[in-house]
Amino acid sequence: MSDKLSGIKSAFETDIRTVVDLDQWEALRVAYLGRKSALSEVMAVMKDLSAEQKRTFGKKANEVRAFLETALAQKRIELEAKGTHANLIDVTRPGVKRHAGHLHPLTRVEEEIKQIFLAMNFSVVEGPEIETEHYNFDALNIPASHPAREMWDTFWIKPITDNRQPTTKNKMQNRYLLRTHTSPMQIRYMENHRPPFQIIVPGRVFRYEATDASHEINFYQMEGLMVGTNVSLANFKYVIEEFFKKFFNDPDMQFRFRPSYFPFVEPGVEVDIKRKGDSKWLEVMGAGMVHRNVLKATGYNPDEVQGFAFGMGTDRLAMLKYKIPDIRFFYNGDLRFIKQFKK
Ligand code: YSA
């Protein structure tokens, strides 16, 4: 009986070394601990032994069973760990290609513009897309009766009926709209800062107009404002020529400053550029010296400080730089277009 138990143990020790997966492990467990195993047979004949023999062999049989169970449990832990590891670091498996995103072309152009102005000591500020009529028009010297309002077809925001507003006058002053340009930030900034300063204001603007290859109902602008003592059109000319030469990477670019009209500047100018290889002049921005009325409306003394301001269409500049024929490509979400701007 004792030999039989020793034989079971040593056969098990040999067999367990050959087990390499969980199926083989299960087969081994059934062979050595199952109902038809040699150990079960030994246990079955135990009942015919004397009390003395039962004590001796019973003890030995239990030791062998405990040994098999412990060895099997350990083997299972080993096999499971090996299995998980094998899945994780199977160097023969093909790699998974990760798709990293990148900046939208308009964001990229906006960043390029910002970097050039930051290098010229301008600060970047931003303002609200939902504006009041006051900031978008009145404070910019464009009262309700002014014909120039027609230059900016406006999305008005329907007022919520509010009985708490005391007078009709207040209701009118608080009419809300989607800003039609970034110029309202000129007023907001001047109200809260003292000159000298120079800022640019990137942002999204909205116009209630028909779309075509060069017009969208929502697009981006970049406003600029520099205020101080002795700021002149000559300063504007220098700053803006520096900017365009860097933006288009064309040091020999030609410039043309044409008289123009915007109610918030006097005099007003339109800037045209001609790059190397261009056959035509391209109109790139509106600008001018900040109007005395605007300076006064923000609490400045126009006899002490002056400023220049400008506003350009970021989409249009991006179209010129990257030869994009239709502004609508920026907004229709077609990845075949967007992916061409991966750096
Ligand atoms: C003028 C003088 C200043 O001292 C300061 C700012 C300005 C610009 C003024 N606020 C303005 O909005 N002028 S603008 O109506 O001529 O628009 C400026 C630029 O926005 C245009 O030159 C054009 O590049 C772009 N733009 C206008 N409508 C657009 C548009 N881009 C795409 N879609 C549209 N619908």
Coordinates of C-alpha atoms and ligand atoms in Angstrom, one line a residue:
M1 CA 0.0 0.0 0.0
S2 CA 2.8 2.3 1.0
D3 CA 4.7 1.5 -2.2
K4 CA 1.6 2.2 -4.3
L5 CA 1.2 5.6 -2.7
S6 CA 4.9 6.4 -3.3
G7 CA 4.5 5.2 -6.9
I8 CA 1.6 7.5 -7.5
K9 CA 3.5 10.5 -6.1
S10 CA 6.6 9.9 -8.3
A11 CA 4.6 9.2 -11.4
F12 CA 2.7 12.5 -10.8
E13 CA 6.0 14.4 -10.3
T14 CA 7.2 13.2 -13.7
D15 CA 3.9 13.9 -15.5
I16 CA 3.3 17.4 -14.2
R17 CA 6.6 18.5 -15.7
T18 CA 5.3 17.8 -19.2
V19 CA 2.1 19.9 -18.7
V20 CA 2.2 23.1 -20.9
D21 CA -1.3 24.3 -21.1
L22 CA -4.6 24.4 -19.2
D23 CA -6.1 21.5 -21.1
Q24 CA -3.3 19.2 -20.2
W25 CA -3.5 20.5 -16.6
E26 CA -7.1 19.5 -16.4
A27 CA -6.4 16.0 -17.8
L28 CA -3.7 15.5 -15.2
R29 CA -6.0 16.6 -12.4
V30 CA -8.7 14.1 -13.5
A31 CA -6.0 11.4 -13.9
Y32 CA -4.6 11.8 -10.3
L33 CA -7.5 13.2 -8.3
G34 CA -10.6 12.1 -10.2
R35 CA -13.0 9.3 -9.1
K36 CA -11.2 6.7 -11.3
S37 CA -7.7 7.7 -10.3
A38 CA -5.2 5.3 -8.7
L39 CA -5.4 7.4 -5.5
S40 CA -9.2 6.9 -5.3
E41 CA -8.7 3.2 -5.7
V42 CA -6.2 3.1 -2.8
M43 CA -8.7 5.1 -0.7
A44 CA -11.5 2.6 -1.6
V45 CA -9.6 -0.4 -0.3
M46 CA -8.7 1.4 2.9
K47 CA -12.0 0.4 4.5
D48 CA -11.0 -3.2 4.6
L49 CA -7.8 -2.6 6.6
S50 CA -7.4 -2.9 10.3
A51 CA -7.8 0.1 12.5
E52 CA -3.9 0.3 13.0
Q53 CA -3.3 0.0 9.2
K54 CA -6.0 2.6 8.5
R55 CA -4.3 5.1 10.7
T56 CA -0.8 4.6 9.1
F57 CA -1.9 4.4 5.4
G58 CA -4.7 6.9 5.8
K59 CA -2.2 9.5 7.0
K60 CA 0.2 8.7 4.1
A61 CA -2.7 8.8 1.6
N62 CA -3.8 12.2 2.9
E63 CA -0.3 13.5 2.6
V64 CA 0.0 12.4 -1.0
R65 CA -3.4 13.9 -1.9
A66 CA -2.4 17.2 -0.2
F67 CA 0.9 17.1 -2.2
L68 CA -0.9 16.6 -5.5
E69 CA -3.4 19.4 -4.8
T70 CA -0.8 21.9 -3.9
A71 CA 1.4 21.1 -6.9
L72 CA -1.6 21.3 -9.2
A73 CA -2.7 24.7 -7.8
Q74 CA 0.8 26.1 -8.2
K75 CA 1.1 24.8 -11.8
R76 CA -2.3 26.4 -12.7
I77 CA -1.1 29.8 -11.4
E78 CA 2.1 29.4 -13.5
L79 CA 0.1 28.5 -16.7
E80 CA -2.3 31.4 -16.3
A81 CA 0.4 33.9 -15.8
K82 CA 2.3 32.6 -18.8
G83 CA -0.9 32.7 -21.0
T84 CA -1.6 36.4 -20.2
H85 CA 2.0 37.4 -20.8
A86 CA 2.1 35.6 -24.1
N87 CA -0.8 37.7 -25.3
L88 CA 0.7 41.0 -24.2
I89 CA 4.1 40.7 -25.6
D90 CA 3.7 38.6 -28.7
V91 CA 6.4 40.3 -30.7
T92 CA 5.2 38.6 -33.9
R93 CA 1.8 40.3 -33.9
P94 CA 1.5 43.3 -36.3
G95 CA 1.4 46.8 -34.6
V96 CA -1.7 48.9 -34.3
K97 CA -1.5 52.1 -36.3
R98 CA -2.7 55.0 -34.1
H99 CA -4.4 58.0 -35.8
A100 CA -3.2 61.2 -34.2
G101 CA -5.3 64.4 -34.8
H102 CA -3.9 67.7 -35.9
L103 CA -4.8 71.4 -36.1
H104 CA -7.5 72.6 -38.4
P105 CA -6.0 74.8 -41.2
L106 CA -7.8 77.9 -39.9
T107 CA -6.4 77.3 -36.4
R108 CA -3.0 76.8 -37.9
V109 CA -3.2 80.1 -39.8
E110 CA -4.6 81.9 -36.7
E111 CA -1.5 80.6 -34.8
E112 CA 0.9 81.8 -37.5
I113 CA -0.7 85.3 -37.4
K114 CA -0.5 85.4 -33.6
Q115 CA 3.2 84.4 -33.5
I116 CA 4.2 87.2 -35.9
F117 CA 2.3 89.8 -33.9
L118 CA 3.5 88.4 -30.5
A119 CA 7.1 88.9 -31.8
M120 CA 6.2 92.6 -32.4
N121 CA 5.1 92.9 -28.8
F122 CA 1.4 92.7 -29.4
S123 CA -0.8 91.0 -26.9
V124 CA -3.6 88.5 -27.8
V125 CA -7.1 89.1 -26.3
E126 CA -10.5 87.6 -27.1
G127 CA -14.0 88.8 -26.7
P128 CA -17.6 87.5 -26.7
E129 CA -19.3 86.1 -29.9
I130 CA -22.7 87.3 -28.6
E131 CA -22.5 91.1 -28.5
T132 CA -24.8 94.0 -27.7
E133 CA -25.8 96.5 -30.4
H134 CA -24.0 99.0 -28.3
Y135 CA -20.5 97.4 -28.7
N136 CA -21.0 96.0 -32.2
F137 CA -22.4 99.3 -33.7
D138 CA -23.1 102.4 -31.6
A139 CA -19.8 102.7 -29.7
L140 CA -18.1 102.2 -33.0
N141 CA -19.7 105.4 -34.4
I142 CA -22.4 103.5 -36.3
P143 CA -25.8 104.6 -34.8
A144 CA -29.0 102.9 -35.8
S145 CA -29.8 105.4 -38.5
H146 CA -26.3 105.1 -40.1
P147 CA -26.4 103.8 -43.7
A148 CA -23.0 102.0 -43.0
R149 CA -24.9 99.4 -40.9
E150 CA -25.9 97.8 -44.2
M151 CA -22.2 96.8 -44.6
W152 CA -22.8 94.3 -41.8
D153 CA -25.9 92.1 -42.4
T154 CA -26.7 91.0 -38.9
F155 CA -28.1 88.0 -37.1
W156 CA -30.2 89.5 -34.3
I157 CA -31.0 87.5 -31.2
K158 CA -34.7 87.4 -30.4
P159 CA -35.2 88.9 -27.0
I160 CA -36.9 86.9 -24.3
T161 CA -39.8 88.9 -23.0
D162 CA -38.7 90.2 -19.7
N163 CA -41.1 92.3 -17.7
R164 CA -38.4 93.2 -15.2
Q165 CA -36.8 95.6 -17.8
P166 CA -38.1 99.0 -16.7
T167 CA -38.1 101.1 -19.8
T168 CA -38.2 100.7 -23.6
K169 CA -34.9 102.6 -23.8
N170 CA -33.1 100.0 -21.8
K171 CA -34.5 97.2 -23.9
M172 CA -33.2 98.8 -27.0
Q173 CA -29.7 99.3 -25.5
N174 CA -29.5 95.7 -24.6
R175 CA -30.4 94.2 -28.0
Y176 CA -28.2 91.2 -28.6
L177 CA -26.7 90.0 -31.8
L178 CA -24.0 87.7 -33.2
R179 CA -21.0 90.0 -33.6
T180 CA -20.5 90.9 -37.3
H181 CA -16.8 91.8 -36.8
T182 CA -14.1 91.7 -34.1
S183 CA -14.1 95.5 -33.8
P184 CA -16.3 95.6 -30.7
M185 CA -13.3 94.3 -28.7
Q186 CA -11.6 97.6 -29.5
I187 CA -14.2 99.3 -27.3
R188 CA -14.2 96.7 -24.6
Y189 CA -10.4 96.8 -24.4
M190 CA -10.1 100.6 -24.4
E191 CA -12.8 100.9 -21.7
N192 CA -10.6 98.8 -19.3
H193 CA -7.0 99.7 -20.2
R194 CA -5.0 102.8 -20.4
P195 CA -2.6 103.4 -23.3
P196 CA 0.0 102.7 -24.6
F197 CA -0.9 99.2 -25.7
Q198 CA -1.0 97.1 -28.8
I199 CA -3.4 94.1 -29.2
I200 CA -4.7 91.7 -31.7
V201 CA -8.1 90.0 -31.4
P202 CA -8.7 86.7 -33.2
G203 CA -12.3 85.5 -33.3
R204 CA -15.3 84.1 -35.0
V205 CA -17.8 86.5 -36.6
F206 CA -21.2 86.0 -38.2
R207 CA -23.0 87.7 -41.2
Y208 CA -26.5 87.1 -42.5
E209 CA -25.5 86.9 -46.1
A210 CA -25.6 84.4 -49.1
T211 CA -22.7 82.0 -49.2
D212 CA -20.4 81.5 -52.2
A213 CA -16.8 80.5 -52.8
S214 CA -15.5 83.6 -50.9
H215 CA -18.4 84.3 -48.4
E216 CA -19.5 82.3 -45.4
I217 CA -22.1 83.2 -42.8
N218 CA -19.6 82.4 -40.1
F219 CA -15.9 83.1 -40.6
Y220 CA -12.9 84.4 -38.7
Q221 CA -11.3 87.8 -38.4
M222 CA -8.2 89.2 -36.8
E223 CA -8.5 92.7 -35.3
G224 CA -5.6 94.9 -34.4
L225 CA -5.4 98.0 -32.3
M226 CA -2.4 100.1 -31.2
V227 CA -3.0 103.2 -29.1
G228 CA -0.5 105.6 -27.6
T229 CA 0.9 109.1 -27.9
N230 CA 2.2 109.9 -31.4
V231 CA 0.9 106.8 -33.0
S232 CA 0.5 107.5 -36.7
L233 CA -0.4 105.9 -40.1
A234 CA 3.4 105.6 -40.6
N235 CA 3.5 103.2 -37.6
F236 CA 0.6 101.2 -39.1
K237 CA 2.3 101.0 -42.5
Y238 CA 5.5 99.6 -40.9
V239 CA 3.7 97.0 -38.7
I240 CA 1.5 95.8 -41.4
E241 CA 4.2 95.5 -44.0
E242 CA 6.3 93.5 -41.6
F243 CA 3.4 91.3 -40.9
F244 CA 2.5 90.4 -44.5
K245 CA 6.1 89.9 -45.6
K246 CA 6.5 87.4 -42.8
F247 CA 3.1 85.7 -43.2
F248 CA 3.6 85.1 -46.9
N249 CA 7.4 84.7 -46.6
D250 CA 8.0 87.3 -49.3
P251 CA 10.3 90.1 -48.4
D252 CA 9.9 91.9 -51.7
M253 CA 6.1 92.1 -51.6
Q254 CA 4.4 95.3 -52.9
F255 CA 1.8 97.3 -51.0
R256 CA -0.9 99.8 -51.9
F257 CA -2.8 101.9 -49.3
R258 CA -6.1 103.1 -50.8
P259 CA -8.5 105.6 -49.1
S260 CA -11.6 103.8 -47.8
Y261 CA -14.4 104.3 -45.4
F262 CA -15.3 102.7 -42.1
P263 CA -17.3 104.8 -39.6
F264 CA -14.9 104.0 -36.7
V265 CA -11.7 105.3 -38.4
E266 CA -10.6 108.6 -39.9
P267 CA -8.9 108.4 -42.3
G268 CA -9.8 104.9 -43.4
V269 CA -7.6 102.8 -45.7
E270 CA -7.9 99.5 -47.6
V271 CA -4.6 97.6 -47.9
D272 CA -3.7 95.7 -51.2
I273 CA -0.8 93.4 -51.7
K274 CA 1.0 92.0 -54.7
R275 CA 3.2 89.0 -54.0
K276 CA 6.1 87.6 -56.2
G277 CA 4.3 86.0 -59.1
D278 CA 0.9 87.6 -58.5
S279 CA -0.5 89.3 -61.6
K280 CA -3.3 91.3 -59.7
W281 CA -3.5 93.3 -56.6
L282 CA -5.2 91.5 -53.7
E283 CA -7.3 93.3 -51.1
V284 CA -6.4 92.1 -47.7
M285 CA -7.7 94.4 -45.0
G286 CA -9.5 97.4 -43.8
A287 CA -7.8 99.8 -41.4
G288 CA -7.4 103.4 -40.4
M289 CA -6.7 105.9 -37.5
V290 CA -9.2 105.3 -34.7
H291 CA -12.0 108.0 -35.0
R292 CA -12.0 110.8 -32.4
N293 CA -15.6 109.9 -31.5
V294 CA -14.5 106.3 -30.7
L295 CA -11.7 107.5 -28.5
K296 CA -14.0 110.0 -26.7
A297 CA -16.7 107.3 -26.2
T298 CA -14.2 105.2 -24.3
G299 CA -13.1 108.0 -22.1
Y300 CA -9.8 108.9 -23.9
N301 CA -8.8 112.4 -24.9
P302 CA -8.3 112.4 -28.7
D303 CA -5.9 115.3 -28.4
E304 CA -3.6 113.3 -26.2
V305 CA -3.7 109.8 -27.6
Q306 CA -4.1 108.4 -31.1
G307 CA -4.4 104.9 -32.5
F308 CA -4.5 102.8 -35.6
A309 CA -6.8 99.8 -36.0
F310 CA -7.2 97.1 -38.7
G311 CA -9.3 94.1 -39.4
M312 CA -8.6 91.2 -41.8
G313 CA -10.4 88.0 -42.7
T314 CA -8.4 85.0 -41.5
D315 CA -10.2 82.6 -43.9
R316 CA -9.3 84.8 -46.9
L317 CA -5.7 85.0 -45.8
A318 CA -5.6 81.2 -45.4
M319 CA -7.1 80.8 -48.9
L320 CA -4.4 83.0 -50.4
K321 CA -1.6 81.4 -48.6
Y322 CA -2.6 77.8 -49.3
K323 CA -4.3 78.4 -52.6
I324 CA -7.7 77.2 -51.4
P325 CA -10.4 77.9 -54.1
D326 CA -13.5 77.8 -51.9
I327 CA -14.0 79.1 -48.3
R328 CA -16.6 76.3 -47.7
F329 CA -13.9 73.7 -47.6
F330 CA -13.0 75.0 -44.1
Y331 CA -16.4 74.1 -42.8
N332 CA -17.9 71.1 -44.5
G333 CA -15.9 68.6 -42.4
D334 CA -14.4 66.7 -45.4
L335 CA -11.4 64.9 -43.9
R336 CA -9.7 64.6 -47.3
F337 CA -9.3 68.4 -47.3
I338 CA -8.4 68.7 -43.6
K339 CA -5.8 65.9 -43.7
Q340 CA -3.7 67.8 -46.2
F341 CA -2.8 70.2 -43.5
K342 CA -1.1 67.7 -41.3
K343 CA 2.4 69.0 -40.5
Ligands
YSA1 C1 -11.7 98.2 -40.6 C2 -11.1 99.2 -40.0 C3 -10.6 99.1 -38.7 O1 -10.0 100.2 -38.1 C4 -10.7 97.9 -38.0 C5 -11.4 96.8 -38.6 C6 -11.9 97.0 -39.9 C7 -12.6 95.8 -40.5 C8 -14.1 95.9 -40.3 N1 -14.5 95.6 -38.9 C9 -14.7 94.9 -41.2 O2 -15.4 93.9 -40.7 N2 -14.6 95.1 -42.5 S1 -15.1 94.1 -43.6 O3 -16.5 94.0 -43.5 O4 -14.6 94.5 -44.9 O5 -14.5 92.7 -43.3 C10 -13.1 92.5 -43.1 C11 -12.6 91.3 -43.8 O6 -13.4 90.1 -43.4 C12 -12.8 91.3 -45.3 O7 -11.7 92.0 -45.8 C13 -12.8 89.9 -45.7 O8 -11.5 89.4 -45.7 C14 -13.5 89.2 -44.5 N3 -14.9 89.0 -44.8 C15 -15.9 89.8 -44.9 N4 -17.1 89.2 -45.1 C16 -16.8 87.9 -45.3 C17 -15.4 87.7 -45.1 N5 -14.8 86.5 -45.1 C18 -15.5 85.4 -45.4 N6 -16.9 85.5 -45.6 C19 -17.5 86.7 -45.5 N7 -18.9 86.7 -45.7

